Amino acid sequence: MGIAAVTKKLGGYLNTKLHGILASTGFMLSLGGFYAIYHNKNLYERPHFTTLHGKAGLALLVMTAPPMLVGGIFLHPDWGMDKTNQQYRKLHKLFSRIIMASAWGTAMYGMYSMTKDPVELFLFGAPLLILAPFTLV
């Protein structure tokens, strides 16, 4: 979903629409990932949402839906009911950035629970740190 934030920063009508498409696609792919993990735990008869990583991931998945719906219903450049409302835009942007940063932290925490190898953690986390200024600021 980070590329959706970068695309929006380019400005313009087409990039705004592309931003919505990319972010919504990212959300749908997240739902697919959630299904795969949930199904895999069922196959191996393991309990669900027992770790902080699992609980945070579920919470973030649920919290990602409202900004997507607000963007599609209220801020859409063609039919948005409040597409010029700066308050909605500001909250949409702030809430989305918080979710994205929290998701990256949750991903890092999940990786840390799988391995303590500093090289692997660096290779996983470095791209997130490098991309953070472009997507979150």
mmCIF file of C-alpha atoms in Angstrom, residues 24-72:
data_model
loop_
_atom_site.group_PDB
_atom_site.id
_atom_site.type_symbol
_atom_site.label_atom_id
_atom_site.label_comp_id
_atom_site.label_asym_id
_atom_site.label_seq_id
_atom_site.Cartn_x
_atom_site.Cartn_y
_atom_site.Cartn_z
ATOM 1 C CA SER A 24 -7.845 -0.874 -2.383
ATOM 2 C CA THR A 25 -5.917 -3.612 -4.180
ATOM 3 C CA GLY A 26 -3.415 -3.678 -1.315
ATOM 4 C CA PHE A 27 -6.271 -4.075 1.144
ATOM 5 C CA MET A 28 -7.765 -6.938 -0.874
ATOM 6 C CA LEU A 29 -4.371 -8.664 -1.038
ATOM 7 C CA SER A 30 -4.107 -8.247 2.742
ATOM 8 C CA LEU A 31 -7.446 -10.012 3.107
ATOM 9 C CA GLY A 32 -6.086 -12.829 0.944
ATOM 10 C CA GLY A 33 -3.006 -13.087 3.154
ATOM 11 C CA PHE A 34 -5.222 -13.135 6.240
ATOM 12 C CA TYR A 35 -7.266 -15.971 4.753
ATOM 13 C CA ALA A 36 -4.124 -17.977 3.923
ATOM 14 C CA ILE A 37 -2.731 -17.613 7.449
ATOM 15 C CA TYR A 38 -6.089 -18.397 9.060
ATOM 16 C CA HIS A 39 -6.599 -21.465 6.861
ATOM 17 C CA ASN A 40 -3.041 -22.689 7.476
ATOM 18 C CA LYS A 41 -3.534 -22.461 11.249
ATOM 19 C CA ASN A 42 -6.747 -24.457 10.889
ATOM 20 C CA LEU A 43 -4.939 -27.150 8.890
ATOM 21 C CA TYR A 44 -2.280 -27.533 11.592
ATOM 22 C CA GLU A 45 -4.816 -27.165 14.418
ATOM 23 C CA ARG A 46 -3.030 -24.177 15.916
ATOM 24 C CA PRO A 47 -4.818 -21.465 17.898
ATOM 25 C CA HIS A 48 -5.513 -18.097 16.281
ATOM 26 C CA PHE A 49 -4.464 -14.640 17.498
ATOM 27 C CA THR A 50 -2.453 -15.768 20.500
ATOM 28 C CA THR A 51 0.561 -13.492 19.945
ATOM 29 C CA LEU A 52 0.873 -9.733 19.948
ATOM 30 C CA HIS A 53 1.807 -9.952 16.263
ATOM 31 C CA GLY A 54 -1.409 -11.818 15.425
ATOM 32 C CA LYS A 55 -3.643 -9.524 17.462
ATOM 33 C CA ALA A 56 -2.012 -6.399 16.035
ATOM 34 C CA GLY A 57 -2.299 -7.763 12.496
ATOM 35 C CA LEU A 58 -6.000 -8.460 12.919
ATOM 36 C CA ALA A 59 -6.606 -5.027 14.446
ATOM 37 C CA LEU A 60 -4.720 -3.329 11.621
ATOM 38 C CA LEU A 61 -6.642 -5.275 9.008
ATOM 39 C CA VAL A 62 -9.911 -4.095 10.551
ATOM 40 C CA MET A 63 -8.638 -0.507 10.913
ATOM 41 C CA THR A 64 -7.601 -0.370 7.242
ATOM 42 C CA ALA A 65 -11.192 -0.623 5.989
ATOM 43 C CA PRO A 66 -12.473 2.789 7.222
ATOM 44 C CA PRO A 67 -9.879 4.924 5.382
ATOM 45 C CA MET A 68 -10.550 2.925 2.217
ATOM 46 C CA LEU A 69 -14.296 3.455 2.534
ATOM 47 C CA VAL A 70 -13.927 7.154 3.370
ATOM 48 C CA GLY A 71 -11.669 7.593 0.365
ATOM 49 C CA GLY A 72 -14.026 5.752 -1.977
#
